[in-house]
Coordinates of C-alpha atoms and ligand atoms in Angstrom, one line a residue:
M1404 CA 0.9 -20.8 21.9
T1405 CA 4.0 -22.2 21.0
E1406 CA 6.5 -21.9 23.9
I1407 CA 9.5 -19.7 22.9
N1408 CA 12.6 -20.3 25.0
I1409 CA 14.3 -17.2 25.7
S1410 CA 17.7 -18.7 26.9
D1411 CA 17.8 -20.7 23.5
M1412 CA 17.2 -17.4 21.8
L1413 CA 20.1 -15.6 23.8
T1414 CA 22.6 -18.4 23.5
N1415 CA 24.6 -16.9 20.6
Y1416 CA 24.1 -13.4 21.6
D1417 CA 26.9 -11.0 22.3
K1418 CA 25.5 -9.3 25.5
K1419 CA 27.7 -6.5 25.3
N1420 CA 26.5 -5.5 21.8
L1421 CA 22.8 -5.5 22.2
T1422 CA 20.9 -3.6 19.4
I1423 CA 17.6 -2.1 20.5
T1424 CA 15.1 -2.6 17.7
T1425 CA 11.7 -1.6 16.9
V1426 CA 9.5 -0.8 14.0
C1427 CA 9.7 2.7 12.7
S1428 CA 6.3 4.0 13.7
H1429 CA 4.1 4.8 17.0
S1430 CA 6.8 5.6 19.6
S1431 CA 10.1 4.8 17.8
L1432 CA 11.6 8.1 17.9
Q1433 CA 11.3 7.9 21.6
I1434 CA 12.5 4.3 22.0
F1435 CA 15.6 5.0 19.6
N1436 CA 16.2 8.4 21.5
G1437 CA 16.1 6.5 25.0
A1438 CA 18.3 3.7 24.0
R1439 CA 20.8 6.1 22.4
K1440 CA 20.9 8.0 25.8
E1441 CA 21.8 4.6 27.5
G1442 CA 24.6 3.8 25.0
F1443 CA 22.9 1.3 23.0
K1444 CA 23.0 0.8 19.3
T1445 CA 19.7 1.2 17.5
L1446 CA 18.0 -0.6 14.5
G1447 CA 14.8 0.6 12.8
I1448 CA 12.8 -1.8 10.8
A1449 CA 11.0 0.0 8.1
V1450 CA 8.7 -1.1 5.4
G1451 CA 9.7 -0.4 1.6
E1452 CA 12.1 2.5 2.2
I1453 CA 13.8 4.6 4.8
K1454 CA 11.4 7.3 6.1
R1455 CA 12.8 10.6 5.2
F1456 CA 11.5 12.5 8.3
Y1457 CA 14.0 10.7 10.6
D1458 CA 16.8 12.7 9.0
A1459 CA 15.0 15.6 10.5
F1460 CA 15.4 14.1 14.1
P1461 CA 18.9 13.0 14.4
L1462 CA 18.6 12.2 17.9
G1463 CA 15.5 9.9 17.3
K1464 CA 17.0 8.3 14.2
P1465 CA 18.2 4.8 14.5
D1466 CA 21.7 3.9 13.8
E1467 CA 20.8 1.6 10.9
F1468 CA 17.6 0.8 9.1
F1469 CA 16.4 -2.8 8.1
I1470 CA 14.1 -2.6 5.1
V1471 CA 11.5 -5.2 4.6
D1472 CA 8.8 -5.5 1.8
N1473 CA 6.1 -5.8 4.3
Y1474 CA 5.9 -6.2 8.1
K1475 CA 5.4 -10.2 8.0
D1476 CA 8.7 -10.5 6.1
I1477 CA 10.2 -9.8 9.6
L1478 CA 9.4 -13.5 10.3
R1479 CA 11.7 -14.5 7.4
Y1480 CA 14.7 -12.6 8.6
T1481 CA 15.0 -13.6 12.2
D1482 CA 18.5 -15.2 11.6
E1483 CA 19.8 -12.0 10.2
L1484 CA 18.4 -9.9 12.8
S1485 CA 19.6 -12.2 15.7
E1486 CA 23.1 -12.0 14.4
K1487 CA 22.8 -8.4 15.0
N1488 CA 21.9 -9.0 18.6
V1489 CA 18.5 -7.4 18.5
I1490 CA 16.1 -6.9 21.4
I1491 CA 12.8 -6.1 20.0
I1492 CA 10.8 -3.5 21.8
P1493 CA 7.1 -4.1 20.7
H1494 CA 4.7 -1.1 20.5
G1495 CA 0.9 -1.1 19.6
S1496 CA 1.7 -0.7 15.8
F1497 CA 4.4 -3.4 16.0
V1498 CA 2.1 -5.9 17.1
E1499 CA -0.9 -4.9 14.9
Y1500 CA 1.2 -4.8 11.8
L1501 CA 2.8 -8.2 12.4
G1502 CA -0.5 -9.8 13.7
A1503 CA -1.0 -11.1 17.2
K1504 CA -0.3 -14.8 16.3
N1505 CA 2.9 -14.0 14.4
F1506 CA 4.0 -11.8 17.2
L1507 CA 3.6 -14.6 19.7
T1508 CA 5.8 -17.0 17.7
L1509 CA 8.5 -14.3 16.5
D1510 CA 11.8 -16.1 17.2
L1511 CA 13.7 -13.1 18.5
P1512 CA 14.1 -11.9 22.2
T1513 CA 11.3 -9.4 23.0
F1514 CA 11.1 -6.8 25.8
G1515 CA 8.1 -7.8 28.2
N1516 CA 5.9 -10.9 28.8
R1517 CA 4.3 -11.9 25.4
K1518 CA 1.8 -14.0 27.2
V1519 CA -0.1 -10.8 28.1
L1520 CA -1.3 -10.4 24.7
L1521 CA -3.8 -13.4 25.3
W1522 CA -5.2 -11.5 28.3
E1523 CA -5.4 -8.0 26.9
S1524 CA -6.6 -8.8 23.4
D1525 CA -9.7 -10.9 24.7
R1526 CA -12.1 -8.5 26.1
R1527 CA -13.6 -11.1 28.4
K1528 CA -10.2 -12.1 29.7
E1529 CA -9.3 -8.5 30.2
R1530 CA -12.2 -7.9 32.4
K1531 CA -11.5 -11.0 34.3
W1532 CA -7.9 -9.7 34.9
L1533 CA -8.9 -6.1 35.9
E1534 CA -12.1 -6.9 37.9
E1535 CA -10.2 -9.7 39.9
A1536 CA -7.5 -7.2 40.6
G1537 CA -10.3 -5.1 42.3
L1538 CA -10.6 -2.4 39.5
T1539 CA -13.9 -0.9 38.5
M1540 CA -14.7 -1.3 34.9
P1541 CA -17.6 0.4 32.9
Q1542 CA -20.7 -1.7 33.2
E1543 CA -21.2 -4.0 30.3
I1544 CA -24.9 -4.0 28.7
K1545 CA -25.5 -7.6 27.4
N1546 CA -28.7 -7.0 25.8
P1547 CA -29.1 -3.8 23.5
E1548 CA -32.7 -3.6 24.6
D1549 CA -31.6 -2.8 28.1
I1550 CA -29.9 0.5 27.2
N1551 CA -31.4 3.1 29.4
Q1552 CA -28.4 5.5 29.6
P1553 CA -25.7 6.7 27.3
V1554 CA -23.6 3.8 26.0
I1555 CA -20.6 3.4 23.8
V1556 CA -20.6 0.6 21.2
K1557 CA -17.2 -0.8 20.6
Y1558 CA -16.5 -3.2 17.5
H1559 CA -14.2 -6.1 18.3
G1560 CA -10.7 -5.7 16.8
A1561 CA -11.3 -2.1 15.8
K1562 CA -8.2 -0.2 16.5
G1563 CA -7.8 3.3 17.8
G1564 CA -11.6 3.6 18.4
K1565 CA -12.5 3.4 14.7
G1566 CA -16.3 3.1 14.2
F1567 CA -17.1 3.2 17.9
F1568 CA -20.2 5.2 18.6
I1569 CA -22.4 6.5 21.4
A1570 CA -26.2 5.6 21.9
K1571 CA -28.7 6.9 24.3
T1572 CA -31.5 4.5 23.5
Y1573 CA -32.2 1.1 21.9
D1574 CA -33.6 2.8 18.9
E1575 CA -30.5 4.9 18.3
F1576 CA -28.4 1.6 18.9
Q1577 CA -30.5 0.0 16.1
R1578 CA -30.2 2.7 13.7
R1579 CA -26.4 2.7 13.9
I1580 CA -25.3 -0.8 14.7
E1581 CA -23.4 -2.6 11.7
K1582 CA -25.0 -6.0 12.1
N1583 CA -22.3 -8.1 10.7
K1584 CA -19.6 -7.1 13.2
K1585 CA -19.0 -8.5 16.7
F1586 CA -19.5 -5.6 19.3
T1587 CA -19.5 -4.9 23.1
I1588 CA -21.8 -2.3 24.8
Q1589 CA -20.4 -0.3 27.7
E1590 CA -22.0 2.3 30.0
F1591 CA -20.4 5.6 28.7
V1592 CA -18.7 7.0 31.8
M1593 CA -19.0 10.7 32.4
G1594 CA -15.9 12.1 33.7
T1595 CA -12.4 13.2 32.7
R1596 CA -10.0 10.7 30.9
Y1597 CA -6.6 9.9 32.2
Y1598 CA -4.2 7.3 30.5
L1599 CA -1.8 6.3 33.2
H1600 CA 1.7 5.1 32.0
Y1601 CA 3.3 2.8 34.5
F1602 CA 6.5 0.8 34.4
Y1603 CA 6.8 -2.5 36.4
S1604 CA 10.3 -3.9 37.1
P1605 CA 10.4 -7.5 38.5
I1606 CA 14.1 -7.1 39.1
Q1607 CA 14.6 -3.9 40.8
D1608 CA 13.3 -2.9 44.3
N1609 CA 14.0 0.9 44.2
A1610 CA 10.3 2.2 43.6
Y1611 CA 6.8 1.4 44.9
K1612 CA 7.4 -2.1 46.4
L1613 CA 5.5 -5.2 45.2
S1614 CA 5.5 -8.8 46.3
K1615 CA 8.2 -9.0 43.5
G1616 CA 10.1 -5.9 42.2
S1617 CA 8.7 -2.4 42.1
L1618 CA 6.3 -0.2 40.2
Q1619 CA 6.8 3.3 38.8
L1620 CA 4.4 6.0 37.4
L1621 CA 6.3 7.7 34.5
S1622 CA 3.6 10.0 33.2
M1623 CA 0.1 10.3 32.1
D1624 CA -1.7 11.8 28.9
R1625 CA -5.0 12.5 27.5
R1626 CA -5.7 11.2 24.0
D1627 CA -7.0 13.8 21.5
E1628 CA -9.8 12.1 19.5
T1629 CA -11.4 13.3 16.6
T1630 CA -14.2 14.3 16.1
I1631 CA -15.5 13.8 19.7
D1632 CA -13.1 16.2 21.3
E1633 CA -13.8 19.2 19.0
V1634 CA -17.2 18.5 17.4
Q1635 CA -19.0 20.9 19.7
R1636 CA -17.1 23.9 17.9
L1637 CA -19.9 23.3 15.1
G1638 CA -22.7 23.1 17.6
S1639 CA -24.2 20.8 20.2
I1640 CA -23.8 17.1 19.7
A1641 CA -27.6 16.8 19.9
E1642 CA -28.1 19.4 17.1
L1643 CA -25.4 17.7 14.9
E1644 CA -26.9 14.3 15.5
E1645 CA -30.0 15.5 14.1
L1646 CA -28.3 16.4 10.9
G1647 CA -26.7 12.8 10.8
I1648 CA -23.3 13.9 12.0
H1649 CA -22.1 11.7 14.8
P1650 CA -19.0 12.1 16.9
T1651 CA -16.1 9.5 16.3
F1652 CA -13.3 8.4 18.4
V1653 CA -10.2 8.2 16.1
V1654 CA -6.8 9.0 18.0
T1655 CA -4.9 11.8 16.4
G1656 CA -2.5 12.7 19.0
N1657 CA -1.7 13.0 22.8
I1658 CA -2.0 15.9 25.4
P1659 CA 0.3 16.1 28.3
I1660 CA -1.5 16.0 31.7
V1661 CA -1.1 15.8 35.5
M1662 CA -3.7 14.8 38.0
R1663 CA -4.6 16.2 41.4
E1664 CA -1.9 14.8 43.7
S1665 CA -4.6 13.3 46.3
L1666 CA -5.5 10.7 43.6
L1667 CA -1.9 9.3 43.2
P1668 CA -2.2 6.8 46.1
K1669 CA -5.3 5.3 44.2
V1670 CA -3.2 5.3 41.0
F1671 CA -0.5 3.2 42.6
E1672 CA -3.0 0.9 44.3
M1673 CA -4.7 0.1 41.0
G1674 CA -1.3 -0.4 39.3
A1675 CA 0.0 -2.7 41.9
A1676 CA -3.2 -4.7 42.0
V1677 CA -3.0 -5.1 38.2
V1678 CA 0.6 -6.3 38.5
E1679 CA 0.0 -8.8 41.2
K1680 CA -2.9 -10.2 39.4
S1681 CA -1.0 -10.5 36.3
I1682 CA 1.7 -12.5 38.2
D1683 CA -0.8 -15.0 39.3
L1684 CA -2.5 -15.2 35.9
F1685 CA 0.3 -15.4 33.4
G1686 CA 3.6 -14.6 35.1
G1687 CA 3.3 -10.8 35.1
V1688 CA 3.0 -7.7 33.0
I1689 CA 6.7 -6.7 32.6
G1690 CA 7.9 -3.2 31.6
S1691 CA 5.5 -0.5 30.5
F1692 CA 1.6 -0.8 30.6
C1693 CA -1.1 1.8 30.6
L1694 CA -4.5 1.9 32.5
E1695 CA -7.1 3.9 30.5
T1696 CA -9.4 5.4 32.9
V1697 CA -12.1 7.9 33.5
V1698 CA -12.3 9.8 36.7
T1699 CA -16.0 10.5 37.8
E1700 CA -17.2 13.5 39.8
E1701 CA -17.2 11.3 42.9
L1702 CA -13.4 10.9 42.1
E1703 CA -13.7 7.2 41.3
F1704 CA -11.6 5.6 38.7
K1705 CA -13.4 3.5 36.0
V1706 CA -10.9 1.5 34.0
F1707 CA -11.9 0.9 30.4
E1708 CA -9.0 -0.7 29.0
I1709 CA -5.2 -1.9 29.5
S1710 CA -2.4 -1.5 26.9
A1711 CA 0.4 -3.9 28.0
R1712 CA 3.3 -2.2 26.4
I1713 CA 4.6 1.2 25.5
V1714 CA 1.7 3.7 24.5
A1715 CA 2.0 6.6 22.2
G1716 CA 0.6 8.7 25.0
T1717 CA 4.3 8.6 26.4
N1718 CA 5.6 10.7 23.3
P1719 CA 5.0 14.0 24.8
Y1720 CA 7.7 13.1 27.4
I1721 CA 10.8 12.4 25.4
S1722 CA 12.8 14.6 28.0
G1723 CA 10.9 13.5 31.1
S1724 CA 7.4 14.2 32.6
P1725 CA 6.3 15.9 35.9
Y1726 CA 6.5 12.4 37.4
S1727 CA 9.5 10.9 35.8
E1728 CA 11.4 14.1 36.7
L1729 CA 11.0 13.0 40.4
I1730 CA 12.7 9.8 39.6
Q1731 CA 15.7 10.9 37.4
P1732 CA 15.9 14.1 35.1
D1733 CA 15.3 13.3 31.4
L1734 CA 13.6 10.0 31.9
S1735 CA 11.3 8.9 29.1
T1736 CA 9.5 5.6 28.9
G1737 CA 12.0 4.8 26.0
R1738 CA 14.9 5.4 28.1
R1739 CA 13.5 3.5 31.0
I1740 CA 13.0 0.5 28.8
A1741 CA 16.8 0.7 27.7
Q1742 CA 17.8 1.2 31.4
E1743 CA 15.9 -2.1 32.4
I1744 CA 17.7 -4.1 29.6
K1745 CA 21.1 -2.6 30.4
Y1746 CA 20.5 -3.5 34.2
A1747 CA 19.3 -6.9 33.3
S1748 CA 22.0 -7.6 31.1
K1749 CA 24.7 -6.6 33.7
K1750 CA 23.2 -8.7 36.3
D1751 CA 22.5 -11.7 34.0
L1752 CA 18.8 -11.4 34.3
L1753 CA 17.6 -10.9 30.8
G1754 CA 15.6 -14.0 31.1
E1755 CA 13.4 -12.1 33.7
I1756 CA 12.5 -9.3 31.5
L1757 CA 12.5 -10.7 27.8
S1758 CA 10.4 -13.5 26.4
Ligands
ATP3 P1 -6.8 1.3 21.8 O1 -6.7 -0.2 21.5 O2 -6.1 2.3 20.7 O3 -6.6 1.7 23.1 P2 -9.5 0.9 21.4 O4 -9.9 0.7 19.9 O5 -9.5 -0.4 22.1 O6 -8.2 1.7 21.5 P3 -10.8 2.0 23.5 O7 -9.5 2.6 24.1 O8 -11.6 1.2 24.4 O9 -10.8 1.7 22.1 O10 -11.6 3.3 23.4 C1 -11.7 4.5 22.5 C2 -12.0 5.7 23.1 O11 -13.4 5.8 23.3 C3 -11.3 6.0 24.4 O12 -10.1 6.6 24.3 C4 -12.3 6.9 25.1 O13 -12.2 8.3 24.7 C5 -13.6 6.4 24.7 N1 -14.1 5.5 25.6 C6 -14.0 4.1 25.7 N2 -14.7 3.5 26.5 C7 -15.3 4.3 27.3 C8 -16.3 4.4 28.2 N3 -16.7 3.3 28.8 N4 -16.8 5.6 28.7 C9 -16.5 6.8 28.1 N5 -15.5 6.8 27.1 C10 -15.1 5.7 26.6

């Protein structure tokens, strides 16, 4: 990875005139709305044309659009963008559209620690990080012939659960697998899913204290995935599978949720351990991150994935969640990001939270 030097990037910046910038998709309405609430200017990078639906949401619309022909063009316009003092807020679609390699070398100040991408995008490294932090992940089945329980087969690089399938036997696996694609087989964890939205600040000590900085829990959601979440309206999965209709895991939306309060200490222990380990491994997962979990009937958490930036599951909480209301009224993840940038800018600590 080419080293990007954040102080070089900020040299010519007018720190009193920062512009919160992201790609118009994913959680951009929330990011622009949160930035606006904290008094920032906002810039939306859009491909091809201004998206008309932003006019329908004046409080989520960026002050200005920056139109590019395709996402990769962002790399060509870094000079123009840095003249506008942009701070990039990456979200899942931003990284995907730009491409991981390009994102790592993008010559613009970016919220969070970009090095995390090398750990979350490689399933082996991700497992090392989370397991060394003491979290329990679903068991991995190395040899498909060993399948003797329901498993989920995940293709590498597939986004939003695309193409994933469930198999209960080796035979079923063989019938469904696309042989030319790389895959991982995981135990299918039975339980209820919770996607936990944390915020780690390395520069503020006013929340759950860590060796450096502190941790907040801003919200949680459950993803709505088609067709698995509704398929039973047509009949049992077994019945449908006999007809060749298999459930799929494509994310279509997010549902707000809260968890029984007695589980919250564990939620904080897990988040804290993930942050502490990340500090050892690559200097820390900074800002928003999400642990994707299943809680079993023994009330144990199994963590199947980490997303190391704002997730779309925070979108139901533009005006706050049952958790963020206990921190400050009207606090979304987008707004919390803007607050962190504002605080760091005031204290001359931008180098601690940008990369
Ligand atoms: P993204 O990158 O958007 O988070 P992804 O393509 O990496 O998604 P996962 O999040 O790993 O995919 O999984 C997609 C969905 O499959 C999950 O939201 C969950 O519903 C289900 N799932 C994943 N792993 C397991 C598991 N081990 N047991 C039960 N369900 C699982």
